[in-house]
Coordinates of C-alpha atoms in Angstrom, one line a residue:
M63 CA 48.1 137.9 89.4
P64 CA 47.7 141.5 90.6
F65 CA 50.8 143.7 90.3
T66 CA 51.3 144.0 94.1
R67 CA 51.2 140.2 94.5
R68 CA 53.6 139.7 91.5
L69 CA 56.0 142.2 93.1
L70 CA 55.8 140.4 96.5
H71 CA 56.3 137.0 94.8
A72 CA 59.3 138.3 93.0
A73 CA 60.8 139.8 96.1
L74 CA 60.3 136.5 98.1
L75 CA 61.9 134.5 95.2
G76 CA 64.9 136.9 95.3
L77 CA 65.3 136.4 99.0
T78 CA 65.1 132.6 98.6
V79 CA 67.8 132.7 95.9
L80 CA 70.0 134.9 98.1
A81 CA 69.5 132.7 101.1
A82 CA 70.5 129.6 99.1
A83 CA 73.5 131.2 97.5
P84 CA 76.0 130.5 100.4
A85 CA 74.8 126.8 100.4
M86 CA 75.2 126.6 96.6
A87 CA 78.7 128.1 96.8
Q88 CA 79.5 125.7 99.6
D89 CA 78.3 122.8 97.5
K90 CA 80.8 123.8 94.8
T91 CA 83.7 123.7 97.3
P92 CA 85.9 120.8 96.1
L93 CA 86.5 117.9 98.4
K94 CA 90.1 118.1 99.7
I95 CA 92.0 114.9 100.7
V96 CA 95.0 115.8 102.8
V97 CA 98.0 113.5 102.8
G98 CA 100.7 113.8 105.5
F99 CA 103.5 112.4 103.2
P100 CA 105.3 113.5 100.0
P101 CA 103.9 112.8 96.5
G102 CA 104.6 109.4 95.2
G103 CA 104.4 107.5 98.5
S104 CA 101.9 104.9 99.5
A105 CA 99.4 107.3 101.2
D106 CA 99.6 109.7 98.3
T107 CA 99.0 107.0 95.7
L108 CA 96.0 105.6 97.6
A109 CA 94.6 109.1 98.1
R110 CA 94.8 109.8 94.4
L111 CA 93.3 106.5 93.4
I112 CA 90.4 107.2 95.7
A113 CA 90.0 110.7 94.4
E114 CA 89.9 109.5 90.8
N115 CA 87.1 107.1 91.7
L116 CA 85.0 109.6 93.6
R117 CA 84.9 112.4 91.0
D118 CA 81.7 111.2 89.4
Q119 CA 79.9 111.8 92.7
Y120 CA 82.0 114.7 94.2
G121 CA 83.3 116.6 91.2
P122 CA 86.8 118.1 91.3
I123 CA 88.8 116.7 94.2
V124 CA 92.1 118.2 95.5
V125 CA 94.8 116.0 96.9
E126 CA 97.0 118.2 99.1
N127 CA 100.3 117.0 100.4
K128 CA 101.3 118.3 103.8
P129 CA 104.4 116.2 104.7
G130 CA 106.3 116.3 108.0
A131 CA 106.4 114.9 111.5
G132 CA 105.2 111.5 110.4
G133 CA 101.8 112.8 109.3
R134 CA 101.1 115.0 112.4
I135 CA 101.2 118.3 110.4
A136 CA 98.4 117.0 108.1
L137 CA 96.4 115.7 111.1
Q138 CA 96.6 119.2 112.7
Q139 CA 95.2 120.7 109.5
V140 CA 92.3 118.3 109.4
K141 CA 91.7 118.7 113.1
R142 CA 91.2 122.4 112.6
A143 CA 89.1 122.1 109.5
E144 CA 85.3 122.8 109.5
P145 CA 83.3 119.6 109.9
D146 CA 81.4 120.2 106.7
G147 CA 82.7 117.2 104.7
H148 CA 85.0 119.2 102.5
T149 CA 88.3 118.2 104.2
V150 CA 89.4 114.7 105.0
I151 CA 92.6 112.8 105.4
V152 CA 94.0 109.5 104.1
L153 CA 96.7 108.0 106.2
P154 CA 98.3 104.8 107.5
S155 CA 97.3 103.5 110.9
G156 CA 100.5 104.4 112.7
P157 CA 99.6 108.0 113.7
M158 CA 96.3 106.8 115.0
V159 CA 97.3 103.7 117.0
L160 CA 101.1 103.9 117.6
F161 CA 101.9 107.6 118.2
P162 CA 99.6 107.9 121.3
H163 CA 101.9 105.4 123.0
V164 CA 105.2 106.6 121.5
Y165 CA 105.1 110.4 121.9
K166 CA 105.3 112.2 125.3
K167 CA 103.1 115.0 124.0
L168 CA 100.8 114.5 121.1
D169 CA 99.0 117.6 119.8
Y170 CA 95.9 115.7 118.8
D171 CA 93.7 113.0 120.3
P172 CA 93.2 110.2 117.7
V173 CA 89.8 109.4 118.9
K174 CA 88.2 112.7 120.0
D175 CA 89.6 114.9 117.3
F176 CA 88.6 112.9 114.2
T177 CA 85.6 111.2 112.7
P178 CA 86.2 107.7 111.2
V179 CA 85.0 107.5 107.6
S180 CA 86.2 104.2 106.0
L181 CA 89.0 101.7 106.0
I182 CA 90.6 101.6 102.6
A183 CA 93.1 98.7 102.6
N184 CA 95.0 96.4 104.9
F185 CA 98.7 95.6 104.4
Q186 CA 101.2 93.4 106.1
F187 CA 104.9 93.1 106.9
G188 CA 107.6 90.7 106.0
V189 CA 110.4 89.1 108.0
V190 CA 113.3 89.4 105.6
A191 CA 116.7 87.7 105.7
G192 CA 119.7 89.0 103.9
P193 CA 122.1 87.1 101.6
A194 CA 124.7 86.9 104.5
S195 CA 122.2 85.0 106.6
K196 CA 122.1 81.2 106.3
V197 CA 118.5 80.9 107.8
K198 CA 115.7 79.7 105.5
T199 CA 112.9 79.7 108.0
V200 CA 111.6 81.7 111.0
G201 CA 112.3 78.7 113.2
E202 CA 116.0 78.8 112.2
M203 CA 116.0 82.5 112.8
V204 CA 114.6 82.2 116.3
A205 CA 117.1 79.4 117.2
A206 CA 120.0 81.5 116.0
A207 CA 118.8 84.6 117.9
K208 CA 118.4 82.6 121.1
A209 CA 121.9 81.1 120.7
Q210 CA 123.4 84.6 120.5
P211 CA 121.0 87.1 122.3
G212 CA 121.3 90.6 121.0
V213 CA 123.8 89.8 118.3
M214 CA 121.6 89.2 115.3
S215 CA 120.5 92.6 113.9
Y216 CA 117.4 93.8 112.2
G217 CA 116.8 97.0 110.3
T218 CA 113.7 99.1 109.9
P219 CA 112.7 102.4 108.2
G220 CA 113.2 104.2 111.5
L221 CA 112.8 104.4 115.3
G222 CA 109.2 104.3 116.3
T223 CA 107.8 103.2 113.0
L224 CA 105.4 100.3 112.5
P225 CA 108.1 97.9 111.2
H226 CA 110.1 98.7 114.3
F227 CA 107.3 97.7 116.6
M228 CA 106.6 94.7 114.5
G229 CA 110.1 93.6 115.4
V230 CA 109.5 94.4 119.0
L231 CA 106.3 92.4 119.0
F232 CA 108.1 89.5 117.3
E233 CA 110.9 89.5 119.9
Q234 CA 108.3 89.4 122.7
Q235 CA 106.4 86.6 121.0
V236 CA 109.3 84.3 120.4
G237 CA 111.3 85.2 123.5
A238 CA 114.5 86.2 121.6
K239 CA 116.5 89.4 121.7
L240 CA 117.6 91.1 118.5
N241 CA 119.6 94.2 117.9
H242 CA 117.4 97.0 116.3
V243 CA 119.1 99.2 113.7
P244 CA 117.0 102.1 112.5
F245 CA 117.5 103.7 109.1
Q246 CA 116.1 106.8 107.4
G247 CA 113.6 104.9 105.3
G248 CA 113.1 101.4 103.7
G249 CA 115.6 102.0 100.9
P250 CA 118.7 102.4 103.1
A251 CA 117.6 99.4 105.1
N252 CA 117.4 97.3 101.9
T253 CA 120.9 98.5 100.9
A254 CA 122.3 97.5 104.3
L255 CA 120.6 94.2 104.2
I256 CA 121.8 93.3 100.7
G257 CA 125.3 94.5 101.7
G258 CA 125.4 92.2 104.7
H259 CA 125.6 95.0 107.2
I260 CA 122.4 93.7 109.0
D261 CA 121.0 90.2 109.3
Y262 CA 117.3 90.8 108.9
K263 CA 114.7 93.4 108.2
F264 CA 111.1 94.0 109.1
D265 CA 109.2 96.1 106.6
V266 CA 106.1 96.3 104.4
V267 CA 106.1 93.4 102.0
S268 CA 105.8 95.7 98.9
E269 CA 109.1 97.3 99.9
T270 CA 111.0 94.0 99.5
A271 CA 108.9 91.8 97.2
E272 CA 110.9 92.6 94.1
L273 CA 114.2 92.0 95.8
H274 CA 112.8 88.7 97.1
R275 CA 111.7 87.7 93.6
S276 CA 115.2 88.5 92.2
N277 CA 116.8 86.4 95.0
K278 CA 118.7 89.4 96.5
V279 CA 117.0 88.9 99.8
R280 CA 114.6 86.2 101.3
I281 CA 111.2 87.0 102.8
I282 CA 110.9 84.1 105.2
A283 CA 107.5 84.9 106.7
V284 CA 104.7 87.5 106.6
T285 CA 102.9 88.9 109.6
G286 CA 99.3 88.8 108.3
A287 CA 96.5 86.3 108.8
Q288 CA 96.8 85.2 105.2
R289 CA 99.7 84.8 102.8
D290 CA 100.5 87.8 100.8
P291 CA 99.6 87.6 97.1
Q292 CA 102.8 89.4 96.2
V293 CA 104.8 86.4 97.6
P294 CA 102.3 83.5 97.8
E295 CA 105.0 81.0 98.4
V296 CA 106.0 82.6 101.7
P297 CA 104.3 81.3 104.9
T298 CA 102.6 83.4 107.5
L299 CA 104.2 83.5 111.0
K300 CA 101.2 81.5 112.2
E301 CA 102.0 78.8 109.6
S302 CA 105.6 78.9 110.8
G303 CA 104.6 78.1 114.4
I304 CA 104.8 81.6 115.7
D305 CA 101.5 82.8 117.4
M306 CA 101.5 86.3 116.0
V307 CA 99.2 88.0 113.5
A308 CA 99.7 91.7 113.0
G309 CA 99.3 94.2 110.2
A310 CA 98.3 97.7 109.4
W311 CA 95.8 99.7 107.4
F312 CA 95.1 102.9 105.4
A313 CA 91.9 104.7 106.2
M314 CA 90.0 108.0 105.7
Y315 CA 89.1 110.3 108.6
G316 CA 87.3 113.7 108.8
P317 CA 87.4 116.3 111.6
A318 CA 85.5 115.7 114.8
Q319 CA 81.7 116.3 114.7
L320 CA 81.5 115.6 111.0
N321 CA 77.8 115.6 110.1
P322 CA 76.6 111.9 110.2
A323 CA 74.8 112.2 106.9
V324 CA 77.8 113.6 105.2
R325 CA 80.1 111.0 106.9
D326 CA 77.9 108.1 105.8
R327 CA 77.6 109.3 102.2
L328 CA 81.4 109.6 101.9
S329 CA 81.9 106.3 103.6
R330 CA 79.6 104.5 101.2
A331 CA 81.3 106.2 98.3
V332 CA 84.8 105.1 99.4
A333 CA 83.7 101.6 100.2
A334 CA 82.0 101.2 96.8
A335 CA 85.0 102.6 95.0
V336 CA 87.4 100.2 96.8
K337 CA 85.2 97.3 95.8
T338 CA 85.0 98.1 92.1
P339 CA 86.9 95.4 90.0
A340 CA 89.3 98.0 88.5
L341 CA 90.4 99.7 91.8
R342 CA 90.4 96.4 93.6
E343 CA 92.8 94.9 91.1
R344 CA 95.0 98.0 91.2
L345 CA 95.2 97.9 95.0
I346 CA 96.1 94.2 95.0
G347 CA 98.8 94.9 92.5
L348 CA 100.2 97.5 94.8
G349 CA 100.3 94.9 97.6
Y350 CA 97.2 95.9 99.6
E351 CA 94.1 94.0 100.6
P352 CA 91.1 96.1 99.6
V353 CA 88.6 96.6 102.4
G354 CA 86.1 99.5 102.3
S355 CA 84.1 99.7 105.6
T356 CA 81.6 101.5 107.6
P357 CA 82.7 104.2 110.1
A358 CA 81.9 101.9 113.0
E359 CA 84.1 99.2 111.5
L360 CA 87.0 101.6 111.2
A361 CA 86.4 102.8 114.8
T362 CA 86.6 99.2 116.0
A363 CA 89.8 98.5 114.1
Q364 CA 91.4 101.6 115.6
A365 CA 90.3 100.8 119.1
N366 CA 91.6 97.2 118.8
D367 CA 95.0 98.3 117.5
L368 CA 95.3 101.1 120.1
K369 CA 95.0 98.4 122.7
R370 CA 97.2 95.8 120.9
W371 CA 100.2 98.1 120.6
E372 CA 100.1 99.6 124.1
A373 CA 101.9 96.8 126.0
P374 CA 104.6 96.1 123.3
I375 CA 105.5 99.8 123.0
K376 CA 105.6 100.4 126.8
A377 CA 107.8 97.4 127.2
T378 CA 110.5 99.1 125.1
G379 CA 110.5 102.2 127.2
I380 CA 110.7 104.3 124.0
Q381 CA 109.3 107.9 124.5
L382 CA 109.8 110.4 121.7
D383 CA 109.4 114.2 122.1

């Protein structure tokens, strides 16, 4: 090759390397999974389990906790992130299907501002009776509530939470009025239930399963379509004669306008991870039903739950700032 041509070839090669450098550097940017809750909670645990199972494909993964405002601070961060596939969020369904009906002003649109990636896991709730309550079945609970409207109390982890609206939906379904008592988290609600300060509690099954097994409280029904493997002896509401099936889910989202190829690759990776025997067993042990889905399936689940919760929430008249 003549000297001039060799020189031109080298120059073109150098330009190609320089042009590729930003993309190469970008490829080395770690995947960041944002969590809107403190370390150690359910969302954080799931995010870290997913991260652990994606490292073979994505390399180092950062789980960043941005707690506050029920997950809204983290959602703002992901909303503003570049849609390059390097920033996603793992969160429960509440901020995406409840908050639009609960808050007067929400600083994000759960549909327009985010890209669905994959469902991770479903979970359900328990109707829990305390030791002071004599009821053993949901039927007995409903009869007692109808005999004394507004007297029987139920606790939840807080006003406007999923367990709160599970209670509201239950009241509407059975035609009975209960007295809602919000607490600052599931732990204080458990303490009040065990101490006889409230009659019942609606909460995630995993928050109460151990207390149920040690006979400190009684889970008398679960809200899902199937019995919960943590308490397989407990019937569903449907089995108990109450026409109500409701649950919640954890999922992964990216910012709006996430590149479809990047989205689909990540979705497939999450779904495959969730379906591996080791992670599946771990999720079931934590009280979750492993799912793994396409982006379209997550979008459908979100749309269905947005519609499902609109009427029950509006019926309460609850509007938070």
